[in-house]
């Protein structure tokens, strides 16, 4: 009786096959296959960046006078050239207009510019005189005095700029000061002093070298017999 109701081996096998076929959970072997595909780089949806770069076309270029330029660089150069040409054209137009004004005024271009500068200077004098509470003519004379003073002091400023060590008056040689008082330009006077010092130093070095050469030549010019005679004469002083 018990054997009649016990399931047979074939029945169990059929049931297991049915459950395996209906189970939606992937097996361990399926996961292994997927990992293997990723490890071997078979990700066709996301290829490597170097492959993408290799597929991108080179930027368009042109050849001008044997030089290859990209279209972007060419457009940038053309834009710069157009801007420069526009500025030159504007300058020419302004110059032509200035020449036209000068011709109508009966002056040259330079004369017109000088007149404009004079007008600007007069306007500045008027404004500054009013600000400082002075008469325009008095302020003009003040500017003239300052201008003459600057011209007189300019050579000394140049001397101090070129030779900062002279900011200390003790470093100014008296002979240089004397030449400046005689009307020599301060820079020229000090440069002449430096040159004379260098020539004097060179002359002393030359004399010392000549003296050394003379002494060396005198010693090397003695023969063996002459050296022996000189030595004998020297040693004879110590003989009885």
mmCIF file of C-alpha atoms in Angstrom:
data_model
loop_
_atom_site.group_PDB
_atom_site.id
_atom_site.type_symbol
_atom_site.label_atom_id
_atom_site.label_comp_id
_atom_site.label_asym_id
_atom_site.label_seq_id
_atom_site.Cartn_x
_atom_site.Cartn_y
_atom_site.Cartn_z
ATOM 1 C CA UNK A 1 0.000 0.000 0.000
ATOM 2 C CA UNK A 2 2.702 2.431 0.904
ATOM 3 C CA UNK A 3 4.581 1.682 -2.235
ATOM 4 C CA UNK A 4 1.502 2.394 -4.310
ATOM 5 C CA UNK A 5 1.198 5.952 -3.030
ATOM 6 C CA UNK A 6 4.951 6.891 -2.976
ATOM 7 C CA UNK A 7 6.031 9.055 -5.917
ATOM 8 C CA UNK A 8 8.352 7.445 -8.373
ATOM 9 C CA UNK A 9 11.816 8.789 -9.361
ATOM 10 C CA UNK A 10 10.594 9.793 -12.772
ATOM 11 C CA UNK A 11 7.811 11.890 -11.287
ATOM 12 C CA UNK A 12 10.230 13.797 -9.046
ATOM 13 C CA UNK A 13 12.565 14.397 -11.972
ATOM 14 C CA UNK A 14 9.784 15.869 -14.078
ATOM 15 C CA UNK A 15 8.718 18.176 -11.233
ATOM 16 C CA UNK A 16 12.258 19.501 -10.695
ATOM 17 C CA UNK A 17 12.646 20.202 -14.386
ATOM 18 C CA UNK A 18 9.378 22.086 -14.393
ATOM 19 C CA UNK A 19 10.433 24.283 -11.411
ATOM 20 C CA UNK A 20 13.822 25.072 -12.950
ATOM 21 C CA UNK A 21 12.268 26.147 -16.186
ATOM 22 C CA UNK A 22 9.724 28.374 -14.462
ATOM 23 C CA UNK A 23 12.198 29.991 -11.969
ATOM 24 C CA UNK A 24 12.999 33.543 -13.200
ATOM 25 C CA UNK A 25 16.101 33.917 -10.982
ATOM 26 C CA UNK A 26 19.295 33.756 -13.124
ATOM 27 C CA UNK A 27 21.791 31.108 -12.242
ATOM 28 C CA UNK A 28 25.347 31.599 -11.085
ATOM 29 C CA UNK A 29 26.577 30.652 -14.517
ATOM 30 C CA UNK A 30 24.597 33.475 -16.098
ATOM 31 C CA UNK A 31 26.297 36.035 -13.767
ATOM 32 C CA UNK A 32 29.685 34.625 -14.668
ATOM 33 C CA UNK A 33 28.987 35.067 -18.356
ATOM 34 C CA UNK A 34 27.961 38.701 -17.856
ATOM 35 C CA UNK A 35 31.073 39.488 -15.811
ATOM 36 C CA UNK A 36 33.251 37.884 -18.442
ATOM 37 C CA UNK A 37 31.708 40.095 -21.139
ATOM 38 C CA UNK A 38 32.429 43.274 -19.126
ATOM 39 C CA UNK A 39 35.984 42.222 -18.278
ATOM 40 C CA UNK A 40 36.767 41.678 -21.940
ATOM 41 C CA UNK A 41 35.608 45.205 -22.820
ATOM 42 C CA UNK A 42 32.577 44.105 -24.789
ATOM 43 C CA UNK A 43 30.576 47.143 -23.681
ATOM 44 C CA UNK A 44 29.356 48.252 -27.057
ATOM 45 C CA UNK A 45 27.084 50.943 -25.668
ATOM 46 C CA UNK A 46 29.992 52.849 -23.961
ATOM 47 C CA UNK A 47 33.213 52.492 -26.039
ATOM 48 C CA UNK A 48 36.557 53.836 -24.636
ATOM 49 C CA UNK A 49 37.326 57.562 -25.010
ATOM 50 C CA UNK A 50 40.443 56.940 -27.103
ATOM 51 C CA UNK A 51 38.322 55.135 -29.650
ATOM 52 C CA UNK A 52 35.883 58.057 -29.691
ATOM 53 C CA UNK A 53 38.755 60.534 -30.208
ATOM 54 C CA UNK A 54 40.167 58.448 -33.021
ATOM 55 C CA UNK A 55 36.829 58.568 -34.749
ATOM 56 C CA UNK A 56 36.567 62.389 -34.586
ATOM 57 C CA UNK A 57 37.655 64.102 -37.845
ATOM 58 C CA UNK A 58 40.562 66.571 -37.909
ATOM 59 C CA UNK A 59 39.561 70.247 -37.868
ATOM 60 C CA UNK A 60 39.354 71.770 -41.344
ATOM 61 C CA UNK A 61 42.483 73.549 -42.532
ATOM 62 C CA UNK A 62 43.732 75.524 -45.512
ATOM 63 C CA UNK A 63 47.162 76.126 -47.018
ATOM 64 C CA UNK A 64 48.299 79.709 -47.643
ATOM 65 C CA UNK A 65 51.742 80.420 -49.097
ATOM 66 C CA UNK A 66 52.912 76.950 -48.130
ATOM 67 C CA UNK A 67 51.719 77.296 -44.522
ATOM 68 C CA UNK A 68 48.906 75.128 -43.230
ATOM 69 C CA UNK A 69 46.437 76.948 -40.982
ATOM 70 C CA UNK A 70 43.268 75.807 -39.336
ATOM 71 C CA UNK A 71 40.090 77.555 -40.405
ATOM 72 C CA UNK A 72 39.691 78.874 -36.863
ATOM 73 C CA UNK A 73 43.166 80.490 -36.883
ATOM 74 C CA UNK A 74 42.499 81.887 -40.355
ATOM 75 C CA UNK A 75 39.249 83.495 -39.226
ATOM 76 C CA UNK A 76 40.995 84.971 -36.176
ATOM 77 C CA UNK A 77 43.761 86.461 -38.373
ATOM 78 C CA UNK A 78 41.230 87.883 -40.804
ATOM 79 C CA UNK A 79 39.298 89.472 -37.941
ATOM 80 C CA UNK A 80 42.466 91.112 -36.601
ATOM 81 C CA UNK A 81 43.428 92.359 -40.067
ATOM 82 C CA UNK A 82 39.971 93.824 -40.607
ATOM 83 C CA UNK A 83 40.124 95.630 -37.255
ATOM 84 C CA UNK A 84 43.580 97.048 -38.043
ATOM 85 C CA UNK A 85 42.424 98.168 -41.485
ATOM 86 C CA UNK A 86 39.406 99.880 -39.922
ATOM 87 C CA UNK A 87 41.630 101.762 -37.452
ATOM 88 C CA UNK A 88 43.996 102.847 -40.246
ATOM 89 C CA UNK A 89 41.038 104.051 -42.306
ATOM 90 C CA UNK A 90 39.699 106.024 -39.331
ATOM 91 C CA UNK A 91 43.117 107.598 -38.765
ATOM 92 C CA UNK A 92 43.345 108.597 -42.409
ATOM 93 C CA UNK A 93 39.908 110.171 -42.238
ATOM 94 C CA UNK A 94 40.822 112.129 -39.113
ATOM 95 C CA UNK A 95 44.088 113.264 -40.717
ATOM 96 C CA UNK A 96 42.272 114.378 -43.857
ATOM 97 C CA UNK A 97 39.766 116.299 -41.747
ATOM 98 C CA UNK A 98 42.608 117.943 -39.829
ATOM 99 C CA UNK A 99 44.308 118.933 -43.095
ATOM 100 C CA UNK A 100 41.020 120.368 -44.299
ATOM 101 C CA UNK A 101 40.668 122.517 -41.174
ATOM 102 C CA UNK A 102 44.283 123.641 -41.493
ATOM 103 C CA UNK A 103 43.775 124.628 -45.127
ATOM 104 C CA UNK A 104 40.633 126.611 -44.296
ATOM 105 C CA UNK A 105 42.570 128.408 -41.540
ATOM 106 C CA UNK A 106 45.484 129.173 -43.839
ATOM 107 C CA UNK A 107 47.891 127.069 -41.767
ATOM 108 C CA UNK A 108 49.766 123.816 -42.112
ATOM 109 C CA UNK A 109 48.819 120.752 -40.122
ATOM 110 C CA UNK A 110 51.683 121.349 -37.646
ATOM 111 C CA UNK A 111 50.728 125.003 -37.212
ATOM 112 C CA UNK A 112 47.142 124.006 -36.497
ATOM 113 C CA UNK A 113 48.261 121.451 -33.911
ATOM 114 C CA UNK A 114 50.481 124.048 -32.251
ATOM 115 C CA UNK A 115 47.581 126.476 -32.112
ATOM 116 C CA UNK A 116 45.347 123.833 -30.564
ATOM 117 C CA UNK A 117 48.022 123.064 -27.982
ATOM 118 C CA UNK A 118 48.343 126.762 -27.233
ATOM 119 C CA UNK A 119 44.586 127.035 -26.759
ATOM 120 C CA UNK A 120 44.635 124.030 -24.403
ATOM 121 C CA UNK A 121 47.528 125.564 -22.468
ATOM 122 C CA UNK A 122 45.690 128.864 -22.134
ATOM 123 C CA UNK A 123 42.595 127.070 -20.909
ATOM 124 C CA UNK A 124 44.708 125.211 -18.332
ATOM 125 C CA UNK A 125 46.295 128.468 -17.156
ATOM 126 C CA UNK A 126 42.906 130.098 -16.784
ATOM 127 C CA UNK A 127 41.557 127.156 -14.797
ATOM 128 C CA UNK A 128 44.587 126.805 -12.491
ATOM 129 C CA UNK A 129 44.855 130.552 -11.884
ATOM 130 C CA UNK A 130 41.207 130.638 -10.866
ATOM 131 C CA UNK A 131 41.664 127.634 -8.577
ATOM 132 C CA UNK A 132 44.720 129.154 -6.842
ATOM 133 C CA UNK A 133 43.263 132.647 -6.634
ATOM 134 C CA UNK A 134 45.885 134.215 -8.934
ATOM 135 C CA UNK A 135 45.732 136.407 -11.960
ATOM 136 C CA UNK A 136 46.224 134.433 -15.186
ATOM 137 C CA UNK A 137 49.254 136.495 -16.183
ATOM 138 C CA UNK A 138 50.904 136.045 -12.770
ATOM 139 C CA UNK A 139 50.304 132.297 -12.972
ATOM 140 C CA UNK A 140 51.744 132.247 -16.488
ATOM 141 C CA UNK A 141 54.932 133.954 -15.238
ATOM 142 C CA UNK A 142 55.127 131.447 -12.391
ATOM 143 C CA UNK A 143 54.979 128.585 -14.896
ATOM 144 C CA UNK A 144 57.676 130.222 -16.996
ATOM 145 C CA UNK A 145 59.989 130.554 -13.984
ATOM 146 C CA UNK A 146 59.406 126.898 -13.079
ATOM 147 C CA UNK A 147 60.130 125.880 -16.650
ATOM 148 C CA UNK A 148 63.440 127.738 -16.716
ATOM 149 C CA UNK A 149 64.389 126.249 -13.347
ATOM 150 C CA UNK A 150 63.662 122.739 -14.603
ATOM 151 C CA UNK A 151 65.816 123.351 -17.665
ATOM 152 C CA UNK A 152 68.686 124.559 -15.476
ATOM 153 C CA UNK A 153 68.476 121.592 -13.098
ATOM 154 C CA UNK A 154 67.954 118.936 -15.789
ATOM 155 C CA UNK A 155 71.709 118.197 -16.284
ATOM 156 C CA UNK A 156 72.186 117.683 -12.534
ATOM 157 C CA UNK A 157 69.177 115.378 -12.350
ATOM 158 C CA UNK A 158 70.632 113.390 -15.240
ATOM 159 C CA UNK A 159 73.964 113.122 -13.386
ATOM 160 C CA UNK A 160 72.294 111.800 -10.226
ATOM 161 C CA UNK A 161 70.126 109.391 -12.208
ATOM 162 C CA UNK A 162 73.102 107.870 -14.024
ATOM 163 C CA UNK A 163 75.455 107.832 -11.031
ATOM 164 C CA UNK A 164 73.408 107.224 -7.846
ATOM 165 C CA UNK A 165 76.561 107.208 -5.682
ATOM 166 C CA UNK A 166 76.738 110.983 -6.183
ATOM 167 C CA UNK A 167 73.616 111.481 -4.109
ATOM 168 C CA UNK A 168 76.164 111.883 -1.330
ATOM 169 C CA UNK A 169 77.961 115.160 -2.208
ATOM 170 C CA UNK A 170 81.113 113.852 -0.499
ATOM 171 C CA UNK A 171 81.546 111.422 -3.423
ATOM 172 C CA UNK A 172 81.785 114.224 -5.972
ATOM 173 C CA UNK A 173 85.485 114.855 -6.777
ATOM 174 C CA UNK A 174 86.569 118.478 -6.486
ATOM 175 C CA UNK A 175 88.041 118.497 -9.989
ATOM 176 C CA UNK A 176 84.639 117.445 -11.355
ATOM 177 C CA UNK A 177 82.893 120.214 -9.412
ATOM 178 C CA UNK A 178 85.422 122.710 -10.748
ATOM 179 C CA UNK A 179 84.802 121.660 -14.355
ATOM 180 C CA UNK A 180 81.033 121.889 -13.846
ATOM 181 C CA UNK A 181 81.462 125.451 -12.577
ATOM 182 C CA UNK A 182 83.407 126.182 -15.745
ATOM 183 C CA UNK A 183 80.325 125.297 -17.787
ATOM 184 C CA UNK A 184 81.039 121.646 -18.621
ATOM 185 C CA UNK A 185 77.977 119.414 -18.618
ATOM 186 C CA UNK A 186 77.914 117.517 -15.287
ATOM 187 C CA UNK A 187 77.627 114.083 -16.932
ATOM 188 C CA UNK A 188 80.479 114.847 -19.330
ATOM 189 C CA UNK A 189 82.669 116.160 -16.524
ATOM 190 C CA UNK A 190 82.182 113.059 -14.385
ATOM 191 C CA UNK A 191 82.640 110.677 -17.326
ATOM 192 C CA UNK A 192 85.924 112.404 -18.194
ATOM 193 C CA UNK A 193 87.024 111.960 -14.566
ATOM 194 C CA UNK A 194 86.222 108.234 -14.637
ATOM 195 C CA UNK A 195 88.088 107.835 -17.926
ATOM 196 C CA UNK A 196 91.168 109.630 -16.603
ATOM 197 C CA UNK A 197 91.169 107.400 -13.501
ATOM 198 C CA UNK A 198 90.980 104.291 -15.651
ATOM 199 C CA UNK A 199 93.812 105.494 -17.882
ATOM 200 C CA UNK A 200 95.972 106.270 -14.840
ATOM 201 C CA UNK A 201 95.331 102.830 -13.379
ATOM 202 C CA UNK A 202 96.140 101.191 -16.701
ATOM 203 C CA UNK A 203 99.368 103.164 -16.964
ATOM 204 C CA UNK A 204 100.439 102.044 -13.476
ATOM 205 C CA UNK A 205 99.688 98.422 -14.313
ATOM 206 C CA UNK A 206 101.653 98.713 -17.543
ATOM 207 C CA UNK A 207 104.651 100.166 -15.719
ATOM 208 C CA UNK A 208 104.543 97.425 -13.102
ATOM 209 C CA UNK A 209 104.344 94.755 -15.789
ATOM 210 C CA UNK A 210 107.250 96.302 -17.673
ATOM 211 C CA UNK A 211 109.329 96.321 -14.477
ATOM 212 C CA UNK A 212 108.533 92.670 -13.833
ATOM 213 C CA UNK A 213 109.444 91.763 -17.399
ATOM 214 C CA UNK A 214 112.741 93.646 -17.094
ATOM 215 C CA UNK A 215 113.708 91.882 -13.871
ATOM 216 C CA UNK A 216 112.771 88.493 -15.298
ATOM 217 C CA UNK A 217 114.711 89.189 -18.475
ATOM 218 C CA UNK A 218 117.841 90.259 -16.540
ATOM 219 C CA UNK A 219 117.884 87.092 -14.479
ATOM 220 C CA UNK A 220 117.186 84.790 -17.405
ATOM 221 C CA UNK A 221 119.786 86.530 -19.585
ATOM 222 C CA UNK A 222 122.762 85.438 -17.419
ATOM 223 C CA UNK A 223 124.698 82.419 -18.676
ATOM 224 C CA UNK A 224 126.152 79.772 -16.410
ATOM 225 C CA UNK A 225 129.560 81.466 -16.359
ATOM 226 C CA UNK A 226 128.072 84.862 -15.611
ATOM 227 C CA UNK A 227 125.949 83.388 -12.840
ATOM 228 C CA UNK A 228 128.974 81.698 -11.323
ATOM 229 C CA UNK A 229 131.010 84.935 -11.462
ATOM 230 C CA UNK A 230 128.237 86.885 -9.792
ATOM 231 C CA UNK A 231 127.869 84.225 -7.129
ATOM 232 C CA UNK A 232 131.620 84.157 -6.549
ATOM 233 C CA UNK A 233 131.748 87.915 -6.182
ATOM 234 C CA UNK A 234 128.909 87.754 -3.695
ATOM 235 C CA UNK A 235 130.511 84.977 -1.673
ATOM 236 C CA UNK A 236 133.900 86.695 -1.684
ATOM 237 C CA UNK A 237 132.560 89.156 0.819
ATOM 238 C CA UNK A 238 132.447 86.363 3.371
ATOM 239 C CA UNK A 239 136.000 85.113 2.632
ATOM 240 C CA UNK A 240 138.947 86.193 4.760
#
